[in-house]
Structures are given as C-alpha cells and as structure tokens.
PDB file of C-alpha atoms in Angstrom:
ATOM      1  CA  MET A   1     -54.369   2.324  -0.573  1.00  0.00           C
ATOM      2  CA  SER A   2     -54.010   3.177  -4.289  1.00  0.00           C
ATOM      3  CA  LYS A   3     -51.176   2.331  -6.625  1.00  0.00           C
ATOM      4  CA  PHE A   4     -49.703   4.139  -9.614  1.00  0.00           C
ATOM      5  CA  CYS A   5     -48.818   2.720 -13.075  1.00  0.00           C
ATOM      6  CA  THR A   6     -45.118   2.012 -13.420  1.00  0.00           C
ATOM      7  CA  SER A   7     -45.327   3.034 -17.126  1.00  0.00           C
ATOM      8  CA  CYS A   8     -47.402   6.143 -17.363  1.00  0.00           C
ATOM      9  CA  GLY A   9     -47.948   7.073 -13.616  1.00  0.00           C
ATOM     10  CA  ALA A  10     -51.758   6.976 -13.706  1.00  0.00           C
ATOM     11  CA  GLN A  11     -53.664   6.032 -10.570  1.00  0.00           C
ATOM     12  CA  ILE A  12     -54.899   2.476 -10.692  1.00  0.00           C
ATOM     13  CA  GLY A  13     -56.728   0.196  -8.237  1.00  0.00           C
ATOM     14  CA  ASP A  14     -55.005  -1.964  -5.673  1.00  0.00           C
ATOM     15  CA  THR A  15     -56.064  -5.177  -7.515  1.00  0.00           C
ATOM     16  CA  ASP A  16     -55.516  -4.065 -11.133  1.00  0.00           C
ATOM     17  CA  MET A  17     -52.963  -6.125 -13.024  1.00  0.00           C
ATOM     18  CA  LEU A  18     -53.159  -3.770 -16.137  1.00  0.00           C
ATOM     19  CA  CYS A  19     -53.192  -0.044 -16.278  1.00  0.00           C
ATOM     20  CA  PRO A  20     -56.566   1.210 -17.659  1.00  0.00           C
ATOM     21  CA  ASN A  21     -54.840   4.216 -19.118  1.00  0.00           C
ATOM     22  CA  CYS A  22     -51.960   2.740 -21.056  1.00  0.00           C
ATOM     23  CA  GLY A  23     -52.595  -1.095 -20.750  1.00  0.00           C
ATOM     24  CA  ALA A  24     -49.129  -1.849 -19.230  1.00  0.00           C
ATOM     25  CA  ALA A  25     -48.748  -4.821 -17.083  1.00  0.00           C
ATOM     26  CA  GLN A  26     -48.284  -3.997 -13.423  1.00  0.00           C
ATOM     27  CA  PRO A  27     -45.891  -5.969 -11.164  1.00  0.00           C
ATOM     28  CA  LYS A  28     -47.588  -8.081  -8.465  1.00  0.00           C
ATOM     29  CA  ILE A  29     -46.939  -6.516  -5.088  1.00  0.00           C
ATOM     30  CA  SER A  30     -47.209  -9.029  -2.275  1.00  0.00           C
ATOM     31  CA  GLN A  31     -49.001  -8.059   0.853  1.00  0.00           C
ATOM     32  CA  PRO A  32     -47.134  -7.996   4.127  1.00  0.00           C
ATOM     33  CA  VAL A  33     -47.732 -11.027   6.289  1.00  0.00           C
ATOM     34  CA  GLN A  34     -49.895 -10.178   9.264  1.00  0.00           C
ATOM     35  CA  GLY A  35     -48.096 -10.203  12.625  1.00  0.00           C
ATOM     36  CA  TYR A  36     -44.662  -9.854  10.985  1.00  0.00           C
ATOM     37  CA  GLN A  37     -42.748  -6.864  12.111  1.00  0.00           C
ATOM     38  CA  GLN A  38     -39.761  -5.564  10.064  1.00  0.00           C
ATOM     39  CA  PRO A  39     -36.651  -5.735  12.231  1.00  0.00           C
ATOM     40  CA  ASN A  40     -35.132  -2.407  13.171  1.00  0.00           C
ATOM     41  CA  VAL A  41     -31.718  -2.671  11.664  1.00  0.00           C
ATOM     42  CA  GLN A  42     -29.346   0.255  12.222  1.00  0.00           C
ATOM     43  CA  PRO A  43     -26.562   0.672   9.612  1.00  0.00           C
ATOM     44  CA  ASN A  44     -23.182   0.072  11.010  1.00  0.00           C
ATOM     45  CA  PRO A  45     -21.177   3.342  11.122  1.00  0.00           C
ATOM     46  CA  MET A  46     -17.870   3.033   9.274  1.00  0.00           C
ATOM     47  CA  PRO A  47     -15.035   2.545  11.777  1.00  0.00           C
ATOM     48  CA  ASN A  48     -12.539   5.304  12.160  1.00  0.00           C
ATOM     49  CA  PRO A  49      -9.328   4.624  10.227  1.00  0.00           C
ATOM     50  CA  VAL A  50      -6.357   3.589  12.192  1.00  0.00           C
ATOM     51  CA  TYR A  51      -3.170   5.223  11.186  1.00  0.00           C
ATOM     52  CA  ALA A  52       0.259   4.233  12.238  1.00  0.00           C
ATOM     53  CA  GLN A  53       1.507   6.474  15.083  1.00  0.00           C
ATOM     54  CA  ILE A  54       5.167   7.354  15.459  1.00  0.00           C
ATOM     55  CA  ASN A  55       6.018   7.274  19.045  1.00  0.00           C
ATOM     56  CA  GLN A  56       8.585  10.076  19.345  1.00  0.00           C
ATOM     57  CA  ALA A  57       9.675   9.015  22.832  1.00  0.00           C
ATOM     58  CA  GLN A  58      10.434   5.454  21.574  1.00  0.00           C
ATOM     59  CA  ALA A  59      12.293   6.903  18.394  1.00  0.00           C
ATOM     60  CA  ALA A  60      14.467   9.142  20.562  1.00  0.00           C
ATOM     61  CA  GLU A  61      15.049   6.321  23.129  1.00  0.00           C
ATOM     62  CA  ASN A  62      17.882   4.593  21.275  1.00  0.00           C
ATOM     63  CA  PRO A  63      19.539   7.016  18.849  1.00  0.00           C
ATOM     64  CA  THR A  64      22.923   6.203  17.389  1.00  0.00           C
ATOM     65  CA  GLY A  65      25.508   8.167  19.137  1.00  0.00           C
ATOM     66  CA  VAL A  66      28.357  10.084  17.568  1.00  0.00           C
ATOM     67  CA  ILE A  67      30.897   7.443  18.570  1.00  0.00           C
ATOM     68  CA  GLY A  68      28.575   4.785  17.033  1.00  0.00           C
ATOM     69  CA  TRP A  69      28.477   6.676  13.748  1.00  0.00           C
ATOM     70  CA  ILE A  70      32.216   7.070  13.765  1.00  0.00           C
ATOM     71  CA  GLY A  71      32.618   3.391  14.170  1.00  0.00           C
ATOM     72  CA  TRP A  72      30.241   2.659  11.345  1.00  0.00           C
ATOM     73  CA  MET A  73      32.083   5.124   9.126  1.00  0.00           C
ATOM     74  CA  LEU A  74      35.372   3.621   9.829  1.00  0.00           C
ATOM     75  CA  LEU A  75      34.194   0.090   9.303  1.00  0.00           C
ATOM     76  CA  CYS A  76      32.432   1.087   6.051  1.00  0.00           C
ATOM     77  CA  SER A  77      35.401   3.039   4.737  1.00  0.00           C
ATOM     78  CA  ILE A  78      38.024   0.364   5.664  1.00  0.00           C
ATOM     79  CA  LEU A  79      36.004  -2.697   4.639  1.00  0.00           C
ATOM     80  CA  PRO A  80      33.031  -1.182   2.742  1.00  0.00           C
ATOM     81  CA  LEU A  81      31.356  -4.352   1.526  1.00  0.00           C
ATOM     82  CA  ILE A  82      31.686  -6.147   4.831  1.00  0.00           C
ATOM     83  CA  GLY A  83      30.699  -3.074   6.864  1.00  0.00           C
ATOM     84  CA  ALA A  84      27.555  -2.407   4.817  1.00  0.00           C
ATOM     85  CA  ILE A  85      26.568  -6.128   5.115  1.00  0.00           C
ATOM     86  CA  ILE A  86      27.157  -6.059   8.993  1.00  0.00           C
ATOM     87  CA  MET A  87      25.267  -2.785   9.229  1.00  0.00           C
ATOM     88  CA  ALA A  88      22.272  -4.079   7.228  1.00  0.00           C
ATOM     89  CA  CYS A  89      22.077  -7.218   9.399  1.00  0.00           C
ATOM     90  CA  SER A  90      22.629  -5.810  12.804  1.00  0.00           C
ATOM     91  CA  ALA A  91      21.163  -2.365  12.823  1.00  0.00           C
ATOM     92  CA  LYS A  92      18.028  -1.970  14.843  1.00  0.00           C
ATOM     93  CA  ASN A  93      16.999   1.386  13.479  1.00  0.00           C
ATOM     94  CA  LYS A  94      15.008   1.113  10.131  1.00  0.00           C
ATOM     95  CA  SER A  95      16.656   4.139   8.801  1.00  0.00           C
ATOM     96  CA  THR A  96      20.056   2.765   9.437  1.00  0.00           C
ATOM     97  CA  LYS A  97      19.194  -0.492   7.681  1.00  0.00           C
ATOM     98  CA  ASN A  98      17.804   1.460   4.664  1.00  0.00           C
ATOM     99  CA  TYR A  99      21.114   3.430   4.518  1.00  0.00           C
ATOM    100  CA  ALA A 100      23.139   0.218   4.580  1.00  0.00           C
ATOM    101  CA  ILE A 101      21.016  -1.378   1.842  1.00  0.00           C
ATOM    102  CA  ALA A 102      21.327   1.752  -0.345  1.00  0.00           C
ATOM    103  CA  ASN A 103      25.023   1.643   0.283  1.00  0.00           C
ATOM    104  CA  LEU A 104      25.206  -2.037  -0.889  1.00  0.00           C
ATOM    105  CA  VAL A 105      23.123  -1.251  -4.024  1.00  0.00           C
ATOM    106  CA  LEU A 106      25.387   1.682  -4.973  1.00  0.00           C
ATOM    107  CA  MET A 107      28.561  -0.452  -4.387  1.00  0.00           C
ATOM    108  CA  PHE A 108      27.087  -3.134  -6.608  1.00  0.00           C
ATOM    109  CA  LEU A 109      26.260  -0.558  -9.368  1.00  0.00           C
ATOM    110  CA  GLY A 110      29.792   0.920  -9.087  1.00  0.00           C
ATOM    111  CA  ALA A 111      31.416  -2.372  -9.358  1.00  0.00           C
ATOM    112  CA  LEU A 112      29.249  -3.336 -12.400  1.00  0.00           C
ATOM    113  CA  ILE A 113      30.154  -0.032 -14.112  1.00  0.00           C
ATOM    114  CA  PHE A 114      33.857  -0.628 -13.305  1.00  0.00           C
ATOM    115  CA  VAL A 115      33.744  -4.006 -14.873  1.00  0.00           C
ATOM    116  CA  LEU A 116      32.018  -2.721 -17.938  1.00  0.00           C
ATOM    117  CA  ILE A 117      34.385   0.125 -18.390  1.00  0.00           C
ATOM    118  CA  PHE A 118      37.305  -2.246 -17.867  1.00  0.00           C
ATOM    119  CA  VAL A 119      36.022  -4.762 -20.554  1.00  0.00           C
ATOM    120  CA  VAL A 120      35.088  -2.028 -23.005  1.00  0.00           C
ATOM    121  CA  GLY A 121      38.416  -0.235 -22.468  1.00  0.00           C
ATOM    122  CA  GLY A 122      40.342  -3.543 -22.905  1.00  0.00           C
ATOM    123  CA  VAL A 123      38.579  -4.436 -26.079  1.00  0.00           C
ATOM    124  CA  THR A 124      39.123  -1.027 -27.466  1.00  0.00           C
ATOM    125  CA  LEU A 125      42.764  -0.903 -26.455  1.00  0.00           C
ATOM    126  CA  SER A 126      43.445  -4.372 -27.997  1.00  0.00           C
ATOM    127  CA  GLY A 127      41.788  -3.212 -31.160  1.00  0.00           C
ATOM    128  CA  LEU A 128      44.028  -0.082 -31.160  1.00  0.00           C
ATOM    129  CA  LEU A 129      47.177  -2.104 -30.460  1.00  0.00           C
ATOM    130  CA  THR A 130      46.541  -4.697 -33.157  1.00  0.00           C
ATOM    131  CA  SER A 131      45.912  -2.176 -36.027  1.00  0.00           C
TER     132      SER A 131
END
C-alpha cells in the first residue's frame, strides 16, 4: 500500500515521515486494529414533514347559521363593545374569534381618534373664543 505526499502529491513509502521530493512532514496514519470491524451505519433518512391538515368535514360540521349571524349582528349593533367581548370569549370558530378581536381593536382605535379630535377641537375652539 503506497501513500502520496499531502503537499506535492508525490508517491512515498508507507513508513516515510518526510516526503523525499519536497521534504514536507507527513501526518502519521494509524494502522487499523486487527479484528476490529467498522460498524455498518446507515444514515437516517430525513423524516417527511408533517403539515397541518384541514379537515373539511370537521370545518363544515358546525357552521354558524343565518339566525346565529343575525343574532351576533344585532348584539354587536345594539351593544357593540359588550357584543364583541362576548363573541370573542364564546365563539368556538377561530375565524369568528378573529373577527370579534378585530372588531374590538377597531372600536378602540375609533374611540381613541374620537377623544383626540374632541380634545384638539376643544382646545382650538377655546382658543378662538378667547381671542
């Protein structure tokens, strides 16, 4: 069994520590132990990715009916804040909960804008009346 120099690639003897061609030191290669057999290790194949499956039958199992939506709309139009809070807490459908949360966020932003306009308008009006 012959080796090759790691520096210049020249063929060298099995026991040579220096390359006779370029003089580069060669790494010591340990001899395999007699009677030892390398275990046959198979690489583990990557598992197939698991994607969330939407069960159409389950999604269509409990749809909100027309009467249910009319009830929610009446509740949200008569008592909007309370209706949206009840809807966000009691709805079983994720889409309905998201609708209720979006409704709450928009109500909060509307109230904030109303208060800002009221304060700015009041300050402006008081400034106009005093001058």
